[in-house]
mmCIF file with all atom_site columns, C-alpha atoms in Angstrom:
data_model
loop_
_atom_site.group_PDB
_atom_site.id
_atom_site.type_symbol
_atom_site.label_atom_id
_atom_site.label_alt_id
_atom_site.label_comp_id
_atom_site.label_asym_id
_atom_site.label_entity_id
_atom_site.label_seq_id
_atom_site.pdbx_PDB_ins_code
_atom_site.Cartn_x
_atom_site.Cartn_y
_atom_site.Cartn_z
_atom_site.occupancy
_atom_site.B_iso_or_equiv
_atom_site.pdbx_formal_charge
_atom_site.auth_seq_id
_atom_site.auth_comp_id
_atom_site.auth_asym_id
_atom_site.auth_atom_id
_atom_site.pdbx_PDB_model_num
ATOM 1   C CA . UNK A 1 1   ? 13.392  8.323   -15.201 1.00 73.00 ? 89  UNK A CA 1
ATOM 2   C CA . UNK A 1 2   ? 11.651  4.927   -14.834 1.00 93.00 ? 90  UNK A CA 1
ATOM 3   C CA . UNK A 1 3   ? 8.994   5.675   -12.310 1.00 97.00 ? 91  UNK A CA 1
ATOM 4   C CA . UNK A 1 4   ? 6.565   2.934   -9.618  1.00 98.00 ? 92  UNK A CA 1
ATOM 5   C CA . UNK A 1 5   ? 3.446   3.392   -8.367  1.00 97.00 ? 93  UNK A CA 1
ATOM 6   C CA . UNK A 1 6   ? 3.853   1.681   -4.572  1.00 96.00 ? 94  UNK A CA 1
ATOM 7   C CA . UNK A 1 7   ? 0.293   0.234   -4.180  1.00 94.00 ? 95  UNK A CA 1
ATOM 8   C CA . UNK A 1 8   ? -0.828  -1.765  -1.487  1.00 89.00 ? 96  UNK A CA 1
ATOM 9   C CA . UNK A 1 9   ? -4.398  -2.472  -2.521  1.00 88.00 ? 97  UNK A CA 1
ATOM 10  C CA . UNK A 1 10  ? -5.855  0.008   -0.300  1.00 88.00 ? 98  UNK A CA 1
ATOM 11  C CA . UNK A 1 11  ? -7.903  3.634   -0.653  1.00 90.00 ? 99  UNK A CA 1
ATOM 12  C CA . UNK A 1 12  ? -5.258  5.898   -0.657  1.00 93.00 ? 100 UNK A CA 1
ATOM 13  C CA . UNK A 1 13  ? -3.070  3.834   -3.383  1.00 93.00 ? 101 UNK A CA 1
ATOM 14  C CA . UNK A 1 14  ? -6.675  3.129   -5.580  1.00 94.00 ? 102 UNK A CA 1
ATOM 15  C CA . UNK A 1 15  ? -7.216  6.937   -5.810  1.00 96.00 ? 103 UNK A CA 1
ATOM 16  C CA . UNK A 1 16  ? -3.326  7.527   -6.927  1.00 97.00 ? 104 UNK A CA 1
ATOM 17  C CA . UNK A 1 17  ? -4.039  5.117   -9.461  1.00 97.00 ? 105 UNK A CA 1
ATOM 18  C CA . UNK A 1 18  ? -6.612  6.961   -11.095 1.00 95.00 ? 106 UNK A CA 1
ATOM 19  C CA . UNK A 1 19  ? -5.391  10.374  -10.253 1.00 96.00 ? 107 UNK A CA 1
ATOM 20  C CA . UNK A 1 20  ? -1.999  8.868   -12.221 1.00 96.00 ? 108 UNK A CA 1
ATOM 21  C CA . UNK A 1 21  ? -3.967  7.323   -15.513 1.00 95.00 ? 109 UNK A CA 1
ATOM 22  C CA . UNK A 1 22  ? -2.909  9.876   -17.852 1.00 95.00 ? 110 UNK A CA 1
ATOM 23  C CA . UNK A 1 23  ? 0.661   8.389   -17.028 1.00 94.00 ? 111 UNK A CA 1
ATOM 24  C CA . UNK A 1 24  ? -0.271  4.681   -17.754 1.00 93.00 ? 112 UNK A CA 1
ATOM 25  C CA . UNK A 1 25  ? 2.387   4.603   -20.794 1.00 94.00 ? 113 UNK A CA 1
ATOM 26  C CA . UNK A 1 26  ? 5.195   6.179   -18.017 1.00 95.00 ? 114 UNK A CA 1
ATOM 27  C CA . UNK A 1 27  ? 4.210   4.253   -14.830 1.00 97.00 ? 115 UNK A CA 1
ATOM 28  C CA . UNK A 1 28  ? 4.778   1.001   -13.611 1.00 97.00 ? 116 UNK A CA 1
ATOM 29  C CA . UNK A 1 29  ? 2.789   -0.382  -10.582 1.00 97.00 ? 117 UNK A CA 1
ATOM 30  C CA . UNK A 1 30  ? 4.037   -3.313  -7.487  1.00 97.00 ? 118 UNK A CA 1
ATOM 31  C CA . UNK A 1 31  ? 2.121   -4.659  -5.212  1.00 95.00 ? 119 UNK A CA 1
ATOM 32  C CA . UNK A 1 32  ? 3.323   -6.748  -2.301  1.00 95.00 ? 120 UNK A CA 1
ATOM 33  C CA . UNK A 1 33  ? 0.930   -9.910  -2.217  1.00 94.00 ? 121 UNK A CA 1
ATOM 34  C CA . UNK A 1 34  ? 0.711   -11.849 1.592   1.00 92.00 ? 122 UNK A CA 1
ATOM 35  C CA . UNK A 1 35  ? -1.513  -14.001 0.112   1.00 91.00 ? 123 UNK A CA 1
ATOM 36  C CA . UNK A 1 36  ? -3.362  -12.686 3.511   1.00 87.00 ? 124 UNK A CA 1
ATOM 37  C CA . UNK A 1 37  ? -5.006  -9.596  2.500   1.00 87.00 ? 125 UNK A CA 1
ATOM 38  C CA . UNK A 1 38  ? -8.854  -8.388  2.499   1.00 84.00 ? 126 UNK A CA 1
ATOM 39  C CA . UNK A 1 39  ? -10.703 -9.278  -0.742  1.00 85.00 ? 127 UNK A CA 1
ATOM 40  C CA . UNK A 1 40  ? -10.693 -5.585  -1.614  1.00 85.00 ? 128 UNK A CA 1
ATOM 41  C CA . UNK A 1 41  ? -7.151  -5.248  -2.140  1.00 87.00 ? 129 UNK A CA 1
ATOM 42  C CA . UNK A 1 42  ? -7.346  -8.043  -5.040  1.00 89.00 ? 130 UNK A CA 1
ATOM 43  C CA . UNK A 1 43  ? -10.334 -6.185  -6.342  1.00 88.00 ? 131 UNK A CA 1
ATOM 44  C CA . UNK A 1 44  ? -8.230  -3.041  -6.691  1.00 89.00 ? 132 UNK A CA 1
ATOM 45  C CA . UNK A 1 45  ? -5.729  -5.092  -8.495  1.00 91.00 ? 133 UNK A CA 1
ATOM 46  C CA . UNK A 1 46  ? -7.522  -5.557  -10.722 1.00 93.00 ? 134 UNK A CA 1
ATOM 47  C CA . UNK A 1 47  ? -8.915  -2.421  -11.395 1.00 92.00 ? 135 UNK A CA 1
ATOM 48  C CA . UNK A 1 48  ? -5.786  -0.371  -11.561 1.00 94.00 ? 136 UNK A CA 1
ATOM 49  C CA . UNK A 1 49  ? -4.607  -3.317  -14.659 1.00 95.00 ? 137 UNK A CA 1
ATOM 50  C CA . UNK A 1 50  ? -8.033  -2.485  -16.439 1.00 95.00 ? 138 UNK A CA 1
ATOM 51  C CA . UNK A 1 51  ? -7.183  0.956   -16.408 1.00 95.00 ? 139 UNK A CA 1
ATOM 52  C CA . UNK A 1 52  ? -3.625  0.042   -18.445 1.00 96.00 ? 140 UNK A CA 1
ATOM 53  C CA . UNK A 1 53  ? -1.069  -0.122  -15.414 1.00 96.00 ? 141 UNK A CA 1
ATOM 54  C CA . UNK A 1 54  ? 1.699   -2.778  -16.253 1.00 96.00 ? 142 UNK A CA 1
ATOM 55  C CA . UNK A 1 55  ? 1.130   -4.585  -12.620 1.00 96.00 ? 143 UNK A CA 1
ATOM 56  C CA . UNK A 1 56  ? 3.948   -6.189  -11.251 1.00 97.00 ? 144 UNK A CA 1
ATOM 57  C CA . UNK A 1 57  ? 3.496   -8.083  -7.934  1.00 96.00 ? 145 UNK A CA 1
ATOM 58  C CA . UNK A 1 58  ? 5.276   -9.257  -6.046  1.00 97.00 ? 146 UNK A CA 1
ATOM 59  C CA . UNK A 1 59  ? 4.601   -12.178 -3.899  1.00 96.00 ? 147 UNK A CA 1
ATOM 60  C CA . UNK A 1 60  ? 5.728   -13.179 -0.006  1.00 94.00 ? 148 UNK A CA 1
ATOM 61  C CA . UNK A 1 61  ? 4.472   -15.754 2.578   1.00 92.00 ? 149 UNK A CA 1
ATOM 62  C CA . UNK A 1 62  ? 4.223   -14.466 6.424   1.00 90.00 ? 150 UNK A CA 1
ATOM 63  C CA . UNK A 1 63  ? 3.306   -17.729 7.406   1.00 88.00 ? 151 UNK A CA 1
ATOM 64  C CA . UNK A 1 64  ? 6.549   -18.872 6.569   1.00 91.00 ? 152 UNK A CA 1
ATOM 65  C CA . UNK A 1 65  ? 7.839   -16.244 8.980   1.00 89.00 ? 153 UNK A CA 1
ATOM 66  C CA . UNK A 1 66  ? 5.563   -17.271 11.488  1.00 88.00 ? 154 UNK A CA 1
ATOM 67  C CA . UNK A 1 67  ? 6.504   -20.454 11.239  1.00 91.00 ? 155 UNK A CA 1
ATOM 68  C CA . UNK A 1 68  ? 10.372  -19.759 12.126  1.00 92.00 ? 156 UNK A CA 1
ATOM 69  C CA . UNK A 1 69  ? 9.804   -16.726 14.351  1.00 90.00 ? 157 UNK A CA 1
ATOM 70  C CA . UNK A 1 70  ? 6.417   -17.464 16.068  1.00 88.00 ? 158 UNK A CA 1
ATOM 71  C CA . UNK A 1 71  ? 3.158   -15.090 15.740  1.00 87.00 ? 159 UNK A CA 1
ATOM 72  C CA . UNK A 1 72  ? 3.921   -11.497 15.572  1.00 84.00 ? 160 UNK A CA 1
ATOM 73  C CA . UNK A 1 73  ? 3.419   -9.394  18.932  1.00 81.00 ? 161 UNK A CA 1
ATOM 74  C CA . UNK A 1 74  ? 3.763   -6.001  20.192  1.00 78.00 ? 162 UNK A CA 1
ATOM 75  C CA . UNK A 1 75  ? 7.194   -6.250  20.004  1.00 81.00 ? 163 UNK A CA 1
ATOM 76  C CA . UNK A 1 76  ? 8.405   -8.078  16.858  1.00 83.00 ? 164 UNK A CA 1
ATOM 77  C CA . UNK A 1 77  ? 5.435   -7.128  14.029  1.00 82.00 ? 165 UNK A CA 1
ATOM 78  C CA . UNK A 1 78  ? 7.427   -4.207  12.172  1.00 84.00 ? 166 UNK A CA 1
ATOM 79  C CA . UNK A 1 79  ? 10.173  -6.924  11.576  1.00 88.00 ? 167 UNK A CA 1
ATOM 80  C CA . UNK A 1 80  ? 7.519   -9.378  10.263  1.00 88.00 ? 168 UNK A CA 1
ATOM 81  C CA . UNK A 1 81  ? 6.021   -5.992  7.804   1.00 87.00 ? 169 UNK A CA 1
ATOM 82  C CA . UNK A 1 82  ? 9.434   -5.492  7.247   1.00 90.00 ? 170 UNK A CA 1
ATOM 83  C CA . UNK A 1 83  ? 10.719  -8.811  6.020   1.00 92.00 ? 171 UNK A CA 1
ATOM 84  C CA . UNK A 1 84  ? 7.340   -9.997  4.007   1.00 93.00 ? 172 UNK A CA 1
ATOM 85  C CA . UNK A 1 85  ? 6.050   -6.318  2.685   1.00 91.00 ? 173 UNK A CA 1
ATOM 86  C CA . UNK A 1 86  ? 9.102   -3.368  2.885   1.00 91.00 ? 174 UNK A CA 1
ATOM 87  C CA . UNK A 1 87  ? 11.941  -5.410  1.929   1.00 94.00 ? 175 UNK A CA 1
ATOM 88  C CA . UNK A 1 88  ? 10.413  -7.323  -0.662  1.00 96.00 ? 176 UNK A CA 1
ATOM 89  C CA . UNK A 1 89  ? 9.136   -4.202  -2.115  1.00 94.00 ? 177 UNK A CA 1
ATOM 90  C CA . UNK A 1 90  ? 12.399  -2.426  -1.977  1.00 94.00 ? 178 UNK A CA 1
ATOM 91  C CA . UNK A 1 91  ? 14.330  -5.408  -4.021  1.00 96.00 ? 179 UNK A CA 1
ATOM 92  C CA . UNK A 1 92  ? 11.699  -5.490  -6.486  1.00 97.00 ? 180 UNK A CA 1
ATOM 93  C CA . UNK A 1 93  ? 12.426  -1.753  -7.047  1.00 96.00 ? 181 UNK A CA 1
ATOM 94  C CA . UNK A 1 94  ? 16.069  -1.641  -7.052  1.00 96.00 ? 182 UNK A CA 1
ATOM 95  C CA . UNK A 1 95  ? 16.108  -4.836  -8.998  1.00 97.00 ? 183 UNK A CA 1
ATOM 96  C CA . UNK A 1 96  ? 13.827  -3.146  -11.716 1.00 97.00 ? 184 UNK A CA 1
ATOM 97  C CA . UNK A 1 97  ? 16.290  0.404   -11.938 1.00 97.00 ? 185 UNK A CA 1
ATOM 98  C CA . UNK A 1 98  ? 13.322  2.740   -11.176 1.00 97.00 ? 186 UNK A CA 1
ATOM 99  C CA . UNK A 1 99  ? 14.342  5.912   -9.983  1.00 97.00 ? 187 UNK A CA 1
ATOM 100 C CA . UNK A 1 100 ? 10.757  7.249   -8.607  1.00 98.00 ? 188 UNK A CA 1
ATOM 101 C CA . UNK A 1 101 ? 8.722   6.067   -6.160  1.00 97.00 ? 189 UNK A CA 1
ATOM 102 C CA . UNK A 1 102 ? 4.917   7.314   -6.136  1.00 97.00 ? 190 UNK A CA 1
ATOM 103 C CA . UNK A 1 103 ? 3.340   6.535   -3.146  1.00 95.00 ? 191 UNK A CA 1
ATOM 104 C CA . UNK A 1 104 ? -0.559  7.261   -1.742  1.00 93.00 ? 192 UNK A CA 1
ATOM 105 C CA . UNK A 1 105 ? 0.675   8.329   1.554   1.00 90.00 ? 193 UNK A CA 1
ATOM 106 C CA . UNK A 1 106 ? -0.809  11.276  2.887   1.00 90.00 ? 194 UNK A CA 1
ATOM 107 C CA . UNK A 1 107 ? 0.442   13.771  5.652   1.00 88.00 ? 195 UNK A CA 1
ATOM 108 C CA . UNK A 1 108 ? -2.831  12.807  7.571   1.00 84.00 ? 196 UNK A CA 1
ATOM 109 C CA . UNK A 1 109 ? -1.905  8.548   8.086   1.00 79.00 ? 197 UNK A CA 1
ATOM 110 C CA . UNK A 1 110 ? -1.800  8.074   11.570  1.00 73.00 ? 198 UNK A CA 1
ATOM 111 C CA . UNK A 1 111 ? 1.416   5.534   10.736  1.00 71.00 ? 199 UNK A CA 1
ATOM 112 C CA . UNK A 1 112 ? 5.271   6.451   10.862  1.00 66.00 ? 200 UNK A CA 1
ATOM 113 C CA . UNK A 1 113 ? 6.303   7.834   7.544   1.00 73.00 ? 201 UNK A CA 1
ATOM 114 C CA . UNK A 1 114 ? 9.790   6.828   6.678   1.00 82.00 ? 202 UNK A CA 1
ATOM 115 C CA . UNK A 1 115 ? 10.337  9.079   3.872   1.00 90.00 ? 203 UNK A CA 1
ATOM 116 C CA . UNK A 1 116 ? 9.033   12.244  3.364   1.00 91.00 ? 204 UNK A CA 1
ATOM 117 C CA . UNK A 1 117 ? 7.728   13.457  -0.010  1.00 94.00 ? 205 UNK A CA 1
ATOM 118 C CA . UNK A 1 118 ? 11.198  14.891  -2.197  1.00 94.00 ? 206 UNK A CA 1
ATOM 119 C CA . UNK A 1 119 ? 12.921  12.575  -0.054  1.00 94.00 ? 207 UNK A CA 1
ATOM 120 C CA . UNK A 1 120 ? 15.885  11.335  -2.303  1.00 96.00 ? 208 UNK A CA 1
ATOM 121 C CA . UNK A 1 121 ? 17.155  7.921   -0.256  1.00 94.00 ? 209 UNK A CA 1
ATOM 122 C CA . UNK A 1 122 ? 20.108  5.411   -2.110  1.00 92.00 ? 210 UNK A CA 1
ATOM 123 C CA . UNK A 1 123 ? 19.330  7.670   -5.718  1.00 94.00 ? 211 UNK A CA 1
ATOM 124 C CA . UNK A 1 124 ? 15.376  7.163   -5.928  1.00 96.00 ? 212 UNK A CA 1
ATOM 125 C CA . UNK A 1 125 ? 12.997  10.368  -5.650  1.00 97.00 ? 213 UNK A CA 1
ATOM 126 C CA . UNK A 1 126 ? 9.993   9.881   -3.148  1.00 96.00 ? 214 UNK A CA 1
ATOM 127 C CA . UNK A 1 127 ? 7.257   11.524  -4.766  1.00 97.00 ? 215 UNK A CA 1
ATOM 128 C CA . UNK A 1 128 ? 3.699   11.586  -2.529  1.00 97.00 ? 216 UNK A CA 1
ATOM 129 C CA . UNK A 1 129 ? 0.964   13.407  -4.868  1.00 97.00 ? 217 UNK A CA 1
ATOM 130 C CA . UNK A 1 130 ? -2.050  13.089  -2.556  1.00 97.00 ? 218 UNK A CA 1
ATOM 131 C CA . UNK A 1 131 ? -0.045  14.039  0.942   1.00 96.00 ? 219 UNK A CA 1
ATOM 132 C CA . UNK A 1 132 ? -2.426  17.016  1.392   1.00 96.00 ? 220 UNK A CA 1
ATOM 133 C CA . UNK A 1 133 ? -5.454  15.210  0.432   1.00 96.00 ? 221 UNK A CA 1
ATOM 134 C CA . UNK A 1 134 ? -7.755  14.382  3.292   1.00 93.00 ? 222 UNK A CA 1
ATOM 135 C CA . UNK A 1 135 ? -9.661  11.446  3.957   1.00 89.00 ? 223 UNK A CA 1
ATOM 136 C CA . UNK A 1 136 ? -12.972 13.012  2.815   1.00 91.00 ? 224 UNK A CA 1
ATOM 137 C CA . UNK A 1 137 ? -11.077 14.387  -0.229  1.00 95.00 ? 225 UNK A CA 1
ATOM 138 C CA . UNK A 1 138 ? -9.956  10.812  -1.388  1.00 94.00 ? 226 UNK A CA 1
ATOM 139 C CA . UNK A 1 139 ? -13.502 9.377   -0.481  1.00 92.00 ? 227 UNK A CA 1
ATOM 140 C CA . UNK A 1 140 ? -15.288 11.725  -2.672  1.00 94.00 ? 228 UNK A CA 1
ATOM 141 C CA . UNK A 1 141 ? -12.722 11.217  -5.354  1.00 96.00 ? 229 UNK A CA 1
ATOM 142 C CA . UNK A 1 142 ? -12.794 7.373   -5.479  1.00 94.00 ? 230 UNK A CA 1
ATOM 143 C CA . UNK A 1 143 ? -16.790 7.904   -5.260  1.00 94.00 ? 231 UNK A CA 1
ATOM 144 C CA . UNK A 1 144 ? -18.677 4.311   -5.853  1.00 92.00 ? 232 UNK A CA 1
ATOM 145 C CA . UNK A 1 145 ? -15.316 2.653   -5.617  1.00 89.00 ? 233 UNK A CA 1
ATOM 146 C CA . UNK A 1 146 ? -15.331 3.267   -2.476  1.00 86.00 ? 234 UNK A CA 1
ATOM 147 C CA . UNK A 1 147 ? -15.644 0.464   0.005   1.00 79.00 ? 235 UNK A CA 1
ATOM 148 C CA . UNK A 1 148 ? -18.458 -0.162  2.284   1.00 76.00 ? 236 UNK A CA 1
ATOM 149 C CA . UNK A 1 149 ? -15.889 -0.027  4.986   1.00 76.00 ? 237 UNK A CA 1
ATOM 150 C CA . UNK A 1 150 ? -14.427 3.475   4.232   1.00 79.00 ? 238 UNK A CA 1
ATOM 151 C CA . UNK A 1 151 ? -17.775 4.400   4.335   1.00 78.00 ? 239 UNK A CA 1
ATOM 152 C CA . UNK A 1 152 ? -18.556 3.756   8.173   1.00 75.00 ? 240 UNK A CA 1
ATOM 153 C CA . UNK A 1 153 ? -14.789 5.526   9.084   1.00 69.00 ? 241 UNK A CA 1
ATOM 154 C CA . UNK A 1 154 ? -13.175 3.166   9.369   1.00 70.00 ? 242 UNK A CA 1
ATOM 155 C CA . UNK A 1 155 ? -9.150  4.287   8.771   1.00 70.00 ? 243 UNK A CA 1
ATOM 156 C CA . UNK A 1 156 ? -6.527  1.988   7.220   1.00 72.00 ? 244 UNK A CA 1
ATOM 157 C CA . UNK A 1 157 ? -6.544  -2.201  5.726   1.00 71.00 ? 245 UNK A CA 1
ATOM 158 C CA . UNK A 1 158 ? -4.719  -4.929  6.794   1.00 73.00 ? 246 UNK A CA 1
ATOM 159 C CA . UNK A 1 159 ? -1.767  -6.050  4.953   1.00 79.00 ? 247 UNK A CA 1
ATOM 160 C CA . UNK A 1 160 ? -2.453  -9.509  6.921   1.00 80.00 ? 248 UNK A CA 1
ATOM 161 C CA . UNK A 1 161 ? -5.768  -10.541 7.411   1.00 80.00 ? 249 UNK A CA 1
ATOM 162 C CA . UNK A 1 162 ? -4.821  -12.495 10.523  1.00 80.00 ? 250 UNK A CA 1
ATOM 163 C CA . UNK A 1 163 ? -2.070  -10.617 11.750  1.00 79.00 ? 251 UNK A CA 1
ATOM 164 C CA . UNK A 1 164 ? -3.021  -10.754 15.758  1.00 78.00 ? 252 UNK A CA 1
ATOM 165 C CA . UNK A 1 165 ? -1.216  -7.022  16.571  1.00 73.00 ? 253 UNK A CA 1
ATOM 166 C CA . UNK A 1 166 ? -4.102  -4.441  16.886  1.00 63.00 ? 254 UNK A CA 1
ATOM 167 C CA . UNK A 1 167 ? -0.423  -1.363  16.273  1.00 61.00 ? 255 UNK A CA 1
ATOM 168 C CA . UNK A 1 168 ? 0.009   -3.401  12.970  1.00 57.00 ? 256 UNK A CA 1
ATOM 169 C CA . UNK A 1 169 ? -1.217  -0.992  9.707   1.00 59.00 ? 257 UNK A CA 1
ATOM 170 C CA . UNK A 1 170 ? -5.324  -1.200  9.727   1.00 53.00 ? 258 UNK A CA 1
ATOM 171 C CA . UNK A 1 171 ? -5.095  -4.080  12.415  1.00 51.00 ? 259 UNK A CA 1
ATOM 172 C CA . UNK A 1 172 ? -7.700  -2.273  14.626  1.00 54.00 ? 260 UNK A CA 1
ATOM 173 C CA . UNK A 1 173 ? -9.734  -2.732  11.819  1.00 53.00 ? 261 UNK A CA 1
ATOM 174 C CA . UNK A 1 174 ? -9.173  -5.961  11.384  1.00 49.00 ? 262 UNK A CA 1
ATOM 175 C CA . UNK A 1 175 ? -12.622 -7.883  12.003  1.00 58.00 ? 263 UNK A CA 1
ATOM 176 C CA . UNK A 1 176 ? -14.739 -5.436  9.160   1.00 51.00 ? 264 UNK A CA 1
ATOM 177 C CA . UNK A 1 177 ? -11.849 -6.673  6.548   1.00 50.00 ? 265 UNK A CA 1
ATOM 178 C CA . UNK A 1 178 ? -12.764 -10.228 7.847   1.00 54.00 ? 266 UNK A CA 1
ATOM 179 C CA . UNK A 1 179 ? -16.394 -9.445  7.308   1.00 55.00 ? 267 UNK A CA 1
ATOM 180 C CA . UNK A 1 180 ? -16.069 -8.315  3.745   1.00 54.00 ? 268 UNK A CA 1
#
């Protein structure tokens, strides 16, 4: 079964990586690029191809959206995450024939979870190895990798750096990304 790591460049999906090395050989890794995320995201990149992942990514342009559909609000952002992160990342897998998705989600995330782990959904398996992890499990696992901004409790990145919607994934967050 041709299996994908689903990593976004955050905590949660830099400790699956390295709870997953063993699997290198087995395990493919995407990443949606916005071309609008915190430095730290890149950084993880890069990591998780140093430890052997064949890193696919897979790149989109929310500005372009903007452009046509105006700034995200309140109302409209999950169709802008939707159209430039979920949908992109969904072609790339179908496209590709993998049959397992592993994703860093944890039962913990304060976010909507749209599959559940053992979730089967159009013939791929939804498999979520850290969902009982806590956040002080994955900090003390990811150790020195850690970011500064983990470290001071703060809960969830960006996908878009200036996204303006505080509900947006990490976007109350938003100004200690900017910072770093």
């Amino acid at each position: 079964m041709r299996a994908v790591i689903q990593f976004s460049g955050g905590r949660d999906s830099l400790a699956l990586a390295y709870h997953m090395r063993a699997l290198t050989p087995f395990v493919d890794v995407v990443m949606v690029d916005t071309g609008d995320m915190p430095l730290y995201a890149y950084e993880n990149k890069a990591l998780v191809k140093s430890l052997g992942f064949n890193v696919h990514v897979v790149q989109t342009h929310p500005s372009d959206w903007r452009v046509e559909n105006g700034q995200p609000d309140g109302s409209n952002w999950t169709v802008c995450c939707y159209r430039n992160i979920w949908l992109p990342m969904s072609e790339f897998i179908e496209a590709n024939g993998y049959r397992q998705v592993i994703r860093g989600t944890r039962r913990c995330d304060p976010h909507f979870h749209g599959v559940m782990p053992g979730d089967i959904v159009d013939g791929v398996l939804y498999t979520f190895p850290l969902w009982d992890w806590t956040d002080k499990q994955v900090n003390d696992y990811l150790g020195p990798l850690l970011p500064e901004a983990y470290r001071n409790d703060v809960n969830g990145m960006p996908d878009c750096l200036t996204c303006p919607v505080m509900e947006a994934c990490g976007g109350k967050n938003r100004e200690v990304w900017n910072a770093s």
